[in-house]
Coordinates of N, CA and C in Angstrom, one line a residue:
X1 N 1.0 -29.3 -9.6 CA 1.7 -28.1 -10.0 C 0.7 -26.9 -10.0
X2 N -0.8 -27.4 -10.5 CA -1.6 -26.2 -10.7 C -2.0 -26.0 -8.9
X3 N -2.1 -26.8 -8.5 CA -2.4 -26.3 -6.9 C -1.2 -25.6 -6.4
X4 N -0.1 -26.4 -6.3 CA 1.0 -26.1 -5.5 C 1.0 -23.7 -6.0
X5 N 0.5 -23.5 -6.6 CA 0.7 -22.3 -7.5 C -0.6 -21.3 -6.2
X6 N -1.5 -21.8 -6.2 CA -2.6 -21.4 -5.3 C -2.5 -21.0 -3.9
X7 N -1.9 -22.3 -3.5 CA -1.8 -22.5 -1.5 C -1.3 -21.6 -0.9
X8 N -2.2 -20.9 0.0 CA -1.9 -19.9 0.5 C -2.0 -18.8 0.2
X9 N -2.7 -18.2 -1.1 CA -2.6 -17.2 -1.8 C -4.0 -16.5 -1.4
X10 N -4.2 -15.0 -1.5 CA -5.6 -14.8 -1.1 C -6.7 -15.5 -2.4
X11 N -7.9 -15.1 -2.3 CA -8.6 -16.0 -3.4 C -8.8 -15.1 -4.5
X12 N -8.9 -13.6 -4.8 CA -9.3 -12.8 -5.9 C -7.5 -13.3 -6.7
X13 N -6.5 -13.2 -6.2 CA -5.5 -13.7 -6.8 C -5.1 -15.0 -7.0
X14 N -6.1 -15.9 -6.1 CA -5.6 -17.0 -6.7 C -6.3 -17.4 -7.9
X15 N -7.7 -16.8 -8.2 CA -8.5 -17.4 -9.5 C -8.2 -16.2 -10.5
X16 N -7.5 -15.1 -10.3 CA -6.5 -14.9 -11.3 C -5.7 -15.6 -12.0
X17 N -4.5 -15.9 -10.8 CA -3.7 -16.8 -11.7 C -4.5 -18.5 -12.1
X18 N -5.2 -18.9 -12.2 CA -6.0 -19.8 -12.9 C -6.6 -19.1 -13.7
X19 N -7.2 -18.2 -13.6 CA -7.9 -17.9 -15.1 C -6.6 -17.7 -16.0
X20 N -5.2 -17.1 -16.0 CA -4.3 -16.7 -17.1 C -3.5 -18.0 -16.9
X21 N -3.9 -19.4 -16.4 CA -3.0 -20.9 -16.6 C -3.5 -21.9 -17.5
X22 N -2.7 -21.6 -18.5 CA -3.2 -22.5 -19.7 C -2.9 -24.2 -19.5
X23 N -3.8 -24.7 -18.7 CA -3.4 -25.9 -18.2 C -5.2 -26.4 -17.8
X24 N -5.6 -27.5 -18.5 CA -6.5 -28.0 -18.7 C -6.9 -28.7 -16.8
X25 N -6.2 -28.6 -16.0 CA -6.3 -28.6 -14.8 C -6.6 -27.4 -14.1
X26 N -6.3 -26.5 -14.5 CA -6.3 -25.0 -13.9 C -7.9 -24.8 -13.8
X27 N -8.4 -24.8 -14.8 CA -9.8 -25.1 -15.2 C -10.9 -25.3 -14.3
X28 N -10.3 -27.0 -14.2 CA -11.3 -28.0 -12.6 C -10.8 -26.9 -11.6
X29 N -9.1 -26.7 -11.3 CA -9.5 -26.4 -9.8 C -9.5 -25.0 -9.3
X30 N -10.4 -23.9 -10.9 CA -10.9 -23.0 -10.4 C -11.9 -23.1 -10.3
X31 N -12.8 -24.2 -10.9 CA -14.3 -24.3 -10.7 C -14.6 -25.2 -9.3
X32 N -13.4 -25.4 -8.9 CA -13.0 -26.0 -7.4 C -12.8 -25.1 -6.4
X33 N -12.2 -24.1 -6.4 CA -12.2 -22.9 -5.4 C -13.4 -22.0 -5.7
X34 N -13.9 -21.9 -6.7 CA -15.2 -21.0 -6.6 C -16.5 -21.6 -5.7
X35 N -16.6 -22.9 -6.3 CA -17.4 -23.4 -5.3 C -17.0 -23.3 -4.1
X36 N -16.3 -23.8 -3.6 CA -15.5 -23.8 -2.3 C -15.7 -22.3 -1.4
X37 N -15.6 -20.9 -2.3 CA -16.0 -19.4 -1.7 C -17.2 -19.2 -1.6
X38 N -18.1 -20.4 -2.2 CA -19.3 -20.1 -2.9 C -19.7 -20.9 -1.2
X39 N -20.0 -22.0 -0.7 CA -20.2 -22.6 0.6 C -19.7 -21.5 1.5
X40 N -18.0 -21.1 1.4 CA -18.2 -20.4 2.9 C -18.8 -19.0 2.7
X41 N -19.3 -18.6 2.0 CA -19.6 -17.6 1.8 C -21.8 -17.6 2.2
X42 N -22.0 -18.7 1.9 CA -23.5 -19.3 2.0 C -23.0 -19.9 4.1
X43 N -22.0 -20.2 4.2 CA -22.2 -20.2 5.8 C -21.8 -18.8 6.5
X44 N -21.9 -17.6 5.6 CA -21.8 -16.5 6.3 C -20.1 -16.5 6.9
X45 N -19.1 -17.1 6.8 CA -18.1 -17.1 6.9 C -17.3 -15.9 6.4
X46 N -17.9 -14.9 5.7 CA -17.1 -13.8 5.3 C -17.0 -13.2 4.0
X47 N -16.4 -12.4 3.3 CA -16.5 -12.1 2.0 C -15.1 -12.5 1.4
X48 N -15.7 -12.7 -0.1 CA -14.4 -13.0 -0.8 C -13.4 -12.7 -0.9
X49 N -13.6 -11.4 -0.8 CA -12.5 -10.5 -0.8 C -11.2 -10.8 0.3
X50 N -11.8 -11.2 1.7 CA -10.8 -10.9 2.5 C -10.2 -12.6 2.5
X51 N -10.7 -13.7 1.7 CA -10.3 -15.1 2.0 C -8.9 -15.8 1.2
X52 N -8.3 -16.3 2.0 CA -7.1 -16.9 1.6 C -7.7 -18.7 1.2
X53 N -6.8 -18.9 0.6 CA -6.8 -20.2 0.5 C -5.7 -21.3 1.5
X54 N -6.6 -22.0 2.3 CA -6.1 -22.7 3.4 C -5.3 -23.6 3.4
X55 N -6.0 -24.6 2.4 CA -5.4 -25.5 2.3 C -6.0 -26.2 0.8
X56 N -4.6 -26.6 0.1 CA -5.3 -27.1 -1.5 C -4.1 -28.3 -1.1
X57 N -4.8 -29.6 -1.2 CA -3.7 -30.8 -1.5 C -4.8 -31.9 -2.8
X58 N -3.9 -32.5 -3.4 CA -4.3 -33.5 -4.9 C -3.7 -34.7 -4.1
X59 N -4.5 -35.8 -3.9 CA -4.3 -37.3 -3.1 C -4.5 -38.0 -4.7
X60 N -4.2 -39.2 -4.2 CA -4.2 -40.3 -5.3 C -5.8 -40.6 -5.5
X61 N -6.7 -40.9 -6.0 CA -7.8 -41.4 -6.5 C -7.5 -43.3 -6.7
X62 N -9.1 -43.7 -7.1 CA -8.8 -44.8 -7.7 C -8.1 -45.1 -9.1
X63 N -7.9 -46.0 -9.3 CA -7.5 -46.2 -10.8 C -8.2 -47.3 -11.5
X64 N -8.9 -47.0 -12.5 CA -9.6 -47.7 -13.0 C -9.1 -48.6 -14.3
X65 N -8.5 -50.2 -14.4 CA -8.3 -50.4 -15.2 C -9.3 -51.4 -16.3
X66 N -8.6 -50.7 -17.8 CA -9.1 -51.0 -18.9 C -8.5 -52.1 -19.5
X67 N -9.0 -52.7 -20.6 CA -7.3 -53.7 -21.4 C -8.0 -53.0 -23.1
X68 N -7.2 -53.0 -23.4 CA -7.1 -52.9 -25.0 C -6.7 -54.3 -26.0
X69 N -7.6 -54.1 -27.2 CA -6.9 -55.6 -27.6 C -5.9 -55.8 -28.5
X70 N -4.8 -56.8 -28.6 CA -3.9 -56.6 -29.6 C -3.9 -57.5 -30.4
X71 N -2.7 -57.4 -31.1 CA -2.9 -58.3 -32.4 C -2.7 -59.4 -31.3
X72 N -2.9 -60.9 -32.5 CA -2.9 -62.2 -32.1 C -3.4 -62.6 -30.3
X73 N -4.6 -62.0 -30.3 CA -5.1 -62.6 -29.3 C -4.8 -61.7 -27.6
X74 N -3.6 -60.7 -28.2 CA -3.0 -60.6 -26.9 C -3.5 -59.4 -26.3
X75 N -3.4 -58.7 -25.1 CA -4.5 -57.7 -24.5 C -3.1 -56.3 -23.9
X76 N -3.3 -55.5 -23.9 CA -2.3 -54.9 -23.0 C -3.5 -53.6 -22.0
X77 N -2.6 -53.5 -20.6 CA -3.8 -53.3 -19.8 C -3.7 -51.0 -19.7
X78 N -4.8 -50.6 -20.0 CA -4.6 -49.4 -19.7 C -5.1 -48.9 -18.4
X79 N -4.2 -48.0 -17.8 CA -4.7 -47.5 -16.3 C -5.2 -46.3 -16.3
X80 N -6.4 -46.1 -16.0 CA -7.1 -44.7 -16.2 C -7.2 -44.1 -14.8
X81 N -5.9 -43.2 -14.4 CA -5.6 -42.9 -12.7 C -6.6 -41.5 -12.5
X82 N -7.2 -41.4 -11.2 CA -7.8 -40.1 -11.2 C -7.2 -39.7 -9.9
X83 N -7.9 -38.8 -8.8 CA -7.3 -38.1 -8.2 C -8.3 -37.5 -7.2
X84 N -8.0 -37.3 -6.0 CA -9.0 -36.2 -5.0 C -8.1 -34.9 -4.9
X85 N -9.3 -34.0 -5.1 CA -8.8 -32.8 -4.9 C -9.4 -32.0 -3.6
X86 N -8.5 -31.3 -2.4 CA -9.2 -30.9 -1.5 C -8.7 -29.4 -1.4
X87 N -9.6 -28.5 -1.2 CA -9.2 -27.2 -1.3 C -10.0 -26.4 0.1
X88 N -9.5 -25.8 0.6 CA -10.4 -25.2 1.7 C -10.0 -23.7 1.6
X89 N -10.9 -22.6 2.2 CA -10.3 -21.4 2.3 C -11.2 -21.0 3.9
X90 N -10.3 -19.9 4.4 CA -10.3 -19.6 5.4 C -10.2 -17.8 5.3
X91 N -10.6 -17.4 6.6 CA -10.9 -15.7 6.9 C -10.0 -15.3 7.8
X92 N -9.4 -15.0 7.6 CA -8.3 -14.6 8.8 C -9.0 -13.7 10.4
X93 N -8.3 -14.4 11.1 CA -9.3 -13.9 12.3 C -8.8 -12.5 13.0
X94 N -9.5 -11.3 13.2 CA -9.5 -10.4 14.1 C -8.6 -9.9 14.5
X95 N -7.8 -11.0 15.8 CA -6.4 -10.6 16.3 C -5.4 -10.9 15.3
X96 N -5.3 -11.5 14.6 CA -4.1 -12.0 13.4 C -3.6 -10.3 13.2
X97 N -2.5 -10.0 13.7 CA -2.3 -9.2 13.1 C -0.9 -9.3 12.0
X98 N -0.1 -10.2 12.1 CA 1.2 -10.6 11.2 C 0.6 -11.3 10.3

């Protein structure tokens, strides 16, 4: 949700709206696109100002299971699911004029 809100958006507006998203995810994947401006910007790729966000997709992770224990012996299992997050940003090139 917190991605789907980003994709495609230039980047001074997209860590806008994460900075005003009260969502404990918003958080990670602003400290996720800043790095992210932070590399292309260290490959000379361009200034912040002019960069969109390329591509932002959330894949499944592993899931790491737990068990908890219950009364009389018995166990029930907890699944602690995580997540890959991939975000890229791009400069629009030269001739792009639309």
């Amino acid at each position: 949700m917190v991605v789907d809100m980003i994709r495609g958006q230039q980047v001074p507006r997209a860590l806008a709206m994460l900075r005003l998203t009260p969502r404990h995810a918003a958080r990670v994947v602003e400290k996720l696109l800043r790095s992210a401006v932070a590399n292309a910007e260290q490959k000379e790729l361009g200034d912040s100002e002019d960069m969109w966000v390329s591509q932002a997709i959330v894949n499944c992770g592993p899931i790491y299971k737990r068990f908890r224990a219950r009364s009389m012996g018995r166990a029930n299992s907890i699944q602690k699911r995580t997540s890959h997050i991939t975000i890229a940003v791009a400069v629009p090139s030269a001739g792009a004029g639309k």
